[in-house]
N, CA and C atoms as an extended XYZ file, in Angstrom:
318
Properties=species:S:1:pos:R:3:atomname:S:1:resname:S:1:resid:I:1 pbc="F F F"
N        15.981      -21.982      -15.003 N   UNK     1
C        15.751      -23.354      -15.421 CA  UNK     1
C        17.062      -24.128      -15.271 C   UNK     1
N        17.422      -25.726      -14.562 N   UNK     2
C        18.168      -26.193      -14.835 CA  UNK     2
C        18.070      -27.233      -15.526 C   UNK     2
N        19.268      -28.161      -15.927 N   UNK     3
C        18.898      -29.552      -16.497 CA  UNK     3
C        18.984      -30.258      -15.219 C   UNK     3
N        17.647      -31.540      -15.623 N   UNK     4
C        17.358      -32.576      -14.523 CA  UNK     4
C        17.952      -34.072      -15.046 C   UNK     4
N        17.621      -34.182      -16.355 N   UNK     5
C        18.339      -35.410      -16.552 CA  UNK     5
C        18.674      -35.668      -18.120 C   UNK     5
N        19.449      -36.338      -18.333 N   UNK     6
C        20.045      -36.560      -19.661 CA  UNK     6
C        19.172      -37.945      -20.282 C   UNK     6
N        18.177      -38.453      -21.434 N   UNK     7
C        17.789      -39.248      -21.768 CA  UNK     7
C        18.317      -40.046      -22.853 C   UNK     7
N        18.831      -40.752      -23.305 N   UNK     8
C        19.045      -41.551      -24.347 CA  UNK     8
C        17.894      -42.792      -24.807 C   UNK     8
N        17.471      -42.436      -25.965 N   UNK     9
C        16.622      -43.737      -26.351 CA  UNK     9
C        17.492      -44.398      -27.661 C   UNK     9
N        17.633      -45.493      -27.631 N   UNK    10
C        18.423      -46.095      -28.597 CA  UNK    10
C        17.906      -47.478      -28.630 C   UNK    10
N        18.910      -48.029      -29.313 N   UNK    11
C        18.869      -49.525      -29.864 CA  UNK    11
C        20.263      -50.020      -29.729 C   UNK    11
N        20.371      -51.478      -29.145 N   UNK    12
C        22.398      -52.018      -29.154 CA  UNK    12
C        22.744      -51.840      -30.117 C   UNK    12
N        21.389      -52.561      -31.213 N   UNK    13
C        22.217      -53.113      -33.241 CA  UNK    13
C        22.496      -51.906      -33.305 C   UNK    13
N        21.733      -50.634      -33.244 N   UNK    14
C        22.148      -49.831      -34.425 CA  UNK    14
C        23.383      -49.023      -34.442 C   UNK    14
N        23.617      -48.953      -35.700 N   UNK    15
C        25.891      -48.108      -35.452 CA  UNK    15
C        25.977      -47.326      -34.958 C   UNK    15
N        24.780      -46.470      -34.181 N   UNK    16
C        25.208      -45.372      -33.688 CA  UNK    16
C        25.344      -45.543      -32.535 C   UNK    16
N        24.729      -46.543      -32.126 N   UNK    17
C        24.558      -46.594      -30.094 CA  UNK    17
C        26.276      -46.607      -29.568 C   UNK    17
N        26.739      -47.028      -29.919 N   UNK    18
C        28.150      -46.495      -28.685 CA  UNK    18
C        28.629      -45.483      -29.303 C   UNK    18
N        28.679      -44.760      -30.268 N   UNK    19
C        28.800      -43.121      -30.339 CA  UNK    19
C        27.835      -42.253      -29.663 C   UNK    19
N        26.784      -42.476      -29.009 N   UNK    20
C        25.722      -41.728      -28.277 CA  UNK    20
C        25.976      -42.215      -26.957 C   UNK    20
N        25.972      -43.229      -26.759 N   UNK    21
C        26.747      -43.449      -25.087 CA  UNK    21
C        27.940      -43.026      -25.233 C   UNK    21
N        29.058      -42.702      -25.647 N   UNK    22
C        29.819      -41.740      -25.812 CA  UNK    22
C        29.548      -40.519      -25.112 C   UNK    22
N        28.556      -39.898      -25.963 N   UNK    23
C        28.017      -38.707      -25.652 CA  UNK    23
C        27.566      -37.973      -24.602 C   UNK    23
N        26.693      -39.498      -24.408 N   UNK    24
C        25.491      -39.138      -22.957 CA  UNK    24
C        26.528      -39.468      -21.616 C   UNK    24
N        27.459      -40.406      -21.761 N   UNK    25
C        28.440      -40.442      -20.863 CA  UNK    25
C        29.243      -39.504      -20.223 C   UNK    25
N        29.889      -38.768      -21.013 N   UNK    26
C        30.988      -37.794      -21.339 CA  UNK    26
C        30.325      -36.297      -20.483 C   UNK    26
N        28.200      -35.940      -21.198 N   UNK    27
C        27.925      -35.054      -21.105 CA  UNK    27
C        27.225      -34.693      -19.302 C   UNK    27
N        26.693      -36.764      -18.737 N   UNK    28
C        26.334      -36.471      -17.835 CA  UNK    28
C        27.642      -36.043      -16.915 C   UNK    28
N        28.877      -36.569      -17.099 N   UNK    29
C        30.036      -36.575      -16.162 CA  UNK    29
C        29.932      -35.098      -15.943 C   UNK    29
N        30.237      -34.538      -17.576 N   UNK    30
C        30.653      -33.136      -17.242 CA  UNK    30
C        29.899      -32.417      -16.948 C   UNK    30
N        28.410      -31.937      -16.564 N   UNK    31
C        27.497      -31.556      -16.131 CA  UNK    31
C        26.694      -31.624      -15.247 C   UNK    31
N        27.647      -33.039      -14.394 N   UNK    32
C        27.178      -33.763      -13.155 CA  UNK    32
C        25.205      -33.835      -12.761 C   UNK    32
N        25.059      -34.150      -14.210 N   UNK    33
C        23.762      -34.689      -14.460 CA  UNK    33
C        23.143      -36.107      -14.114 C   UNK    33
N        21.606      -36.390      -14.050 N   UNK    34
C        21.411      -37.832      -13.801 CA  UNK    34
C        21.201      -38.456      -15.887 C   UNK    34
N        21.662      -39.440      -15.947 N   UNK    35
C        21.363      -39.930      -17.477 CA  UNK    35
C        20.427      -41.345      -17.197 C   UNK    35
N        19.721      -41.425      -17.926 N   UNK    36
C        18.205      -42.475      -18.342 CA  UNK    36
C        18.558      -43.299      -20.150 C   UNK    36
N        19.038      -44.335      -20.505 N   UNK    37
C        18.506      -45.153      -21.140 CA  UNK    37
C        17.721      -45.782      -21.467 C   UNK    37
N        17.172      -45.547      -22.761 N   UNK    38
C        15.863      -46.431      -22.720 CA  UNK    38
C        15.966      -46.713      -24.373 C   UNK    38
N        15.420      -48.476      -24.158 N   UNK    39
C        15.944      -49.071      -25.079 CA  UNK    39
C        14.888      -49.144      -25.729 C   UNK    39
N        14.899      -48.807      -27.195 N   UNK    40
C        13.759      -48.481      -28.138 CA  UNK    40
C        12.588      -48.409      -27.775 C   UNK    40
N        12.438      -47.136      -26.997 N   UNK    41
C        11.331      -46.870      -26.423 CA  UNK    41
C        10.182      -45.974      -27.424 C   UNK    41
N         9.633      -46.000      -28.064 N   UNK    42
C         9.097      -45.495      -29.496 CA  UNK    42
C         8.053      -44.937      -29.204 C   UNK    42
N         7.478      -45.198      -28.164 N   UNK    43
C         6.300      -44.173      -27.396 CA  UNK    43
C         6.717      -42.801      -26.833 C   UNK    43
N         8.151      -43.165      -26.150 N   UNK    44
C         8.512      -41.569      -25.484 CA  UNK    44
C         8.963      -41.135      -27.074 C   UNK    44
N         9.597      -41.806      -28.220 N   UNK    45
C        10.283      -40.945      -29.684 CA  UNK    45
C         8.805      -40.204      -30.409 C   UNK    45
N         7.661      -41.156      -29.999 N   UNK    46
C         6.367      -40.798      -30.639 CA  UNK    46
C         6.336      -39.237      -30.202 C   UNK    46
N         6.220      -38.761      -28.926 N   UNK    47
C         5.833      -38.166      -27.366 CA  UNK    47
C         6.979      -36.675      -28.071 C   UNK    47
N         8.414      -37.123      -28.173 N   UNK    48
C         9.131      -35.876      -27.814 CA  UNK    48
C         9.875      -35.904      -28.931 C   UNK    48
N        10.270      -36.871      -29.704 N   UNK    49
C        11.287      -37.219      -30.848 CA  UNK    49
C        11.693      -36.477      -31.980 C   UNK    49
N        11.899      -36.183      -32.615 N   UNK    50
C        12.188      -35.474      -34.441 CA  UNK    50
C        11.489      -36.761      -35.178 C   UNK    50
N        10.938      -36.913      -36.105 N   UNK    51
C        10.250      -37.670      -36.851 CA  UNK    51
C        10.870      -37.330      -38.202 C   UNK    51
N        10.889      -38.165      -38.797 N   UNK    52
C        11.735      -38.076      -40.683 CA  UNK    52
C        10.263      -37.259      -41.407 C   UNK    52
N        10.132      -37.446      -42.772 N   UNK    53
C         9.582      -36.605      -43.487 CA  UNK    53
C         8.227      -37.182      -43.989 C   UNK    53
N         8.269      -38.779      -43.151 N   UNK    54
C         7.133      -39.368      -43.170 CA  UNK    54
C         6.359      -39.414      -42.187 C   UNK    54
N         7.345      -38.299      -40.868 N   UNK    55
C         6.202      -39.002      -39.675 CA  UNK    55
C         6.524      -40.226      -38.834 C   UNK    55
N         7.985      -40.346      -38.985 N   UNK    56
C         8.098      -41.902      -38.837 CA  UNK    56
C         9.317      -41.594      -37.618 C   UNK    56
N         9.383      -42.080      -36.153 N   UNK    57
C        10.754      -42.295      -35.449 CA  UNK    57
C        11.593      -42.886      -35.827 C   UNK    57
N        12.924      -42.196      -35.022 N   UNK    58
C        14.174      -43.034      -36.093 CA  UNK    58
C        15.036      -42.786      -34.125 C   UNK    58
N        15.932      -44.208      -34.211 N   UNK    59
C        16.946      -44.024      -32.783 CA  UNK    59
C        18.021      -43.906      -33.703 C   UNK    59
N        19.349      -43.302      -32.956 N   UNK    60
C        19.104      -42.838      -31.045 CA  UNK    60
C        18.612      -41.762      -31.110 C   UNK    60
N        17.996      -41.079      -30.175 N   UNK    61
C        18.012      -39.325      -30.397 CA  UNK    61
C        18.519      -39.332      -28.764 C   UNK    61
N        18.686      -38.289      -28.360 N   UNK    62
C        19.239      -37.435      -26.959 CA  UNK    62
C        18.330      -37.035      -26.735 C   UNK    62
N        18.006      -36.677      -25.367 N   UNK    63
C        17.470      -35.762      -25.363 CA  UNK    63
C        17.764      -34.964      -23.710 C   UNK    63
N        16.851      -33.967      -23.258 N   UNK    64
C        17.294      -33.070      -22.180 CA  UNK    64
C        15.903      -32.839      -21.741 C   UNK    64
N        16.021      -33.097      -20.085 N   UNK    65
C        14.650      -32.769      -19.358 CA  UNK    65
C        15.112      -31.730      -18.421 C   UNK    65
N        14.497      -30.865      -18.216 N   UNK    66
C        14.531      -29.516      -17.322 CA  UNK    66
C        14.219      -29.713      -16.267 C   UNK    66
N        14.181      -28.699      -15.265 N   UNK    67
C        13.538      -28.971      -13.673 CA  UNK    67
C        12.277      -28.284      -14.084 C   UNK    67
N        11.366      -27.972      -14.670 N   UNK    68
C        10.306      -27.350      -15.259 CA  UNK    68
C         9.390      -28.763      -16.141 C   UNK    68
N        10.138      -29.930      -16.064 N   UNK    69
C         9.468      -31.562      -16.697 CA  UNK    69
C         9.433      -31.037      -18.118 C   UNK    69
N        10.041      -29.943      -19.243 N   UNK    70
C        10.128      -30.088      -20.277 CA  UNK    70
C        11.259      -30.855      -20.830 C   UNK    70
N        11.199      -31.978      -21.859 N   UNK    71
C        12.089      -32.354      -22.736 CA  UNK    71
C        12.363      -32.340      -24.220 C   UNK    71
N        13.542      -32.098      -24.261 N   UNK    72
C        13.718      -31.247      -25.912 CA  UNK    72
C        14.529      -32.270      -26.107 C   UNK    72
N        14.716      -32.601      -27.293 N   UNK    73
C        15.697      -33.493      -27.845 CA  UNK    73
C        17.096      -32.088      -28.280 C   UNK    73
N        18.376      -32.889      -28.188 N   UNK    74
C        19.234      -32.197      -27.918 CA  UNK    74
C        20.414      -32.645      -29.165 C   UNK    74
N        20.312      -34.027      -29.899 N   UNK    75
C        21.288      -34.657      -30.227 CA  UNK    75
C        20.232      -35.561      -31.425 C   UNK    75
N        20.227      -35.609      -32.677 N   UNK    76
C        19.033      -36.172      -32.962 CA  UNK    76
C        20.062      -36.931      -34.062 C   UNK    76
N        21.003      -36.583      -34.572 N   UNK    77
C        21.689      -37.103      -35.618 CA  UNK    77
C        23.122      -37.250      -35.426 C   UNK    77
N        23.981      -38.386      -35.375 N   UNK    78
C        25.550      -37.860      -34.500 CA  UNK    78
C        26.288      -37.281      -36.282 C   UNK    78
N        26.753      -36.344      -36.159 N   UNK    79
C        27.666      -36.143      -37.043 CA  UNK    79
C        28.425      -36.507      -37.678 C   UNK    79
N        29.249      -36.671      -38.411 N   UNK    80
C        30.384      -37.743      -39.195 CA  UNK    80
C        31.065      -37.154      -39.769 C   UNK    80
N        32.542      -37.675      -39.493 N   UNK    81
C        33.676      -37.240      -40.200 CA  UNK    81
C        33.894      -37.914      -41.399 C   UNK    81
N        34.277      -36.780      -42.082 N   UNK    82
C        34.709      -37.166      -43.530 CA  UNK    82
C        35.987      -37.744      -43.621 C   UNK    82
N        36.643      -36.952      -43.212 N   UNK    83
C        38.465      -37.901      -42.836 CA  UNK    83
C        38.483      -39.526      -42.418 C   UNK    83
N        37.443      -39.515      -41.368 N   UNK    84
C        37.912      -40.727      -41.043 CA  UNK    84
C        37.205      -41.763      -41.497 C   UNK    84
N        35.577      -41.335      -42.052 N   UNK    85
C        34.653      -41.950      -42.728 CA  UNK    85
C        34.038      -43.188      -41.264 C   UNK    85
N        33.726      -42.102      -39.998 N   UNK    86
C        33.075      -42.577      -39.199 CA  UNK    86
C        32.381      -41.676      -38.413 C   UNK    86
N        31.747      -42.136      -37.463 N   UNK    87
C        30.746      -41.125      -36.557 CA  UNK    87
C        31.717      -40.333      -35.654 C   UNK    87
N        31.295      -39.036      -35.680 N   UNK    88
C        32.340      -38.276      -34.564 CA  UNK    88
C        31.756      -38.105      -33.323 C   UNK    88
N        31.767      -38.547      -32.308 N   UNK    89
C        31.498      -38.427      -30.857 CA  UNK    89
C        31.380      -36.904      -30.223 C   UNK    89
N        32.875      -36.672      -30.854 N   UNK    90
C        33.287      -35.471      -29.824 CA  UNK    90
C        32.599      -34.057      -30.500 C   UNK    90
N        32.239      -34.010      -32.036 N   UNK    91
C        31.665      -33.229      -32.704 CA  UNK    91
C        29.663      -33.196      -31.727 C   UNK    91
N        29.384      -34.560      -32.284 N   UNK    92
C        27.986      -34.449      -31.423 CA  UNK    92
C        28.081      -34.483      -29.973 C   UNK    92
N        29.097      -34.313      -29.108 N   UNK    93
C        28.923      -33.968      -28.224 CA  UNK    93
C        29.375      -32.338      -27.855 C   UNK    93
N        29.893      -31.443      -28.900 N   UNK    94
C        29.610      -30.170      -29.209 CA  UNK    94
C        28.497      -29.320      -29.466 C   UNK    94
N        27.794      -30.363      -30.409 N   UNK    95
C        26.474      -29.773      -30.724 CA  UNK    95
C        25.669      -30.396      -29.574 C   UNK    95
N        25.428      -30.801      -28.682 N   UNK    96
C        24.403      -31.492      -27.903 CA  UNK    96
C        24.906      -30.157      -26.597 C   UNK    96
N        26.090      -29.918      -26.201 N   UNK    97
C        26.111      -28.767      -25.559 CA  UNK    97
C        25.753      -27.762      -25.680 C   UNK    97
N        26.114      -27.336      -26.640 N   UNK    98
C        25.875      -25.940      -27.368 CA  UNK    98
C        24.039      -25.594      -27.082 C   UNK    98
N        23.130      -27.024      -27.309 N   UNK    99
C        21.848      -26.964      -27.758 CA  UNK    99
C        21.535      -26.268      -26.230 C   UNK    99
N        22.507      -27.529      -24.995 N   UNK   100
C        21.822      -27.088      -23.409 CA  UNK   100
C        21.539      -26.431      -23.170 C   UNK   100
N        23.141      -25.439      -23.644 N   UNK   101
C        23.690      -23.916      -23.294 CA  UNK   101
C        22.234      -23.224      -23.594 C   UNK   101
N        21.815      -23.196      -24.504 N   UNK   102
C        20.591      -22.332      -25.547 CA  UNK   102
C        19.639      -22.565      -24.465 C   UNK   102
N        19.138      -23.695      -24.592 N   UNK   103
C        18.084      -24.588      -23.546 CA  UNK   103
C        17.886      -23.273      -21.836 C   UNK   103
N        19.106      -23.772      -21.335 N   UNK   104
C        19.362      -23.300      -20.238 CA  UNK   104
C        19.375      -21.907      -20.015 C   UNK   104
N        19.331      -21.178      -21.094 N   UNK   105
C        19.829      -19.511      -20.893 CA  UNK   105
C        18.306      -19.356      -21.331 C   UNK   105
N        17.401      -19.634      -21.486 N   UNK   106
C        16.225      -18.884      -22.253 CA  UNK   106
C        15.324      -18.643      -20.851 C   UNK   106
């Protein structure tokens, strides 16, 4: 199985969107992947997303499509530092690898 493309669904307002383009930036470079934005797209979050405890979509999430057309979300929450009392980029872009790695080896 490889990865085919890197997805981001987000929103501009919300605080997380340039810590997830961060991410999706950083992860297509280094993986010489294709990456897809899509701006509050709530049908594909309906479709593939993590949903809260009501059932309900929440942006940004990540996610990862295979050469097999499966997509897993990869990145659903960015992490946050306590030190600096902001979103850590480079942390969720640890865990969003780590997930591929898994993804990719199965």
């Amino acid at each position: 199985m490889k990865a085919k493309k890197l997805i981001l669904v987000t929103s501009e307002a919300h605080p997380s969107h340039k810590p997830f383009l961060k991410v999706i930036d950083e992860l297509s470079k280094e993986l010489n992947i294709e990456k897809e934005i899509k701006m509050e797209d709530y049908a594909f979050l309906a479709d593939y997303g993590e949903k809260d405890e009501f059932g309900t979509t929440f942006l940004p999430q990540l996610f990862l499509e295979t050469d097999d057309g499966k997509i897993t979300p990869i990145l659903t929450q960015m992490p946050f530092n306590p030190q600096k009392l902001e979103p850590d980029p480079e942390e969720g872009k640890k865990q969003a690898l780590e997930k591929i790695k898994n993804i990719l080896s199965q």
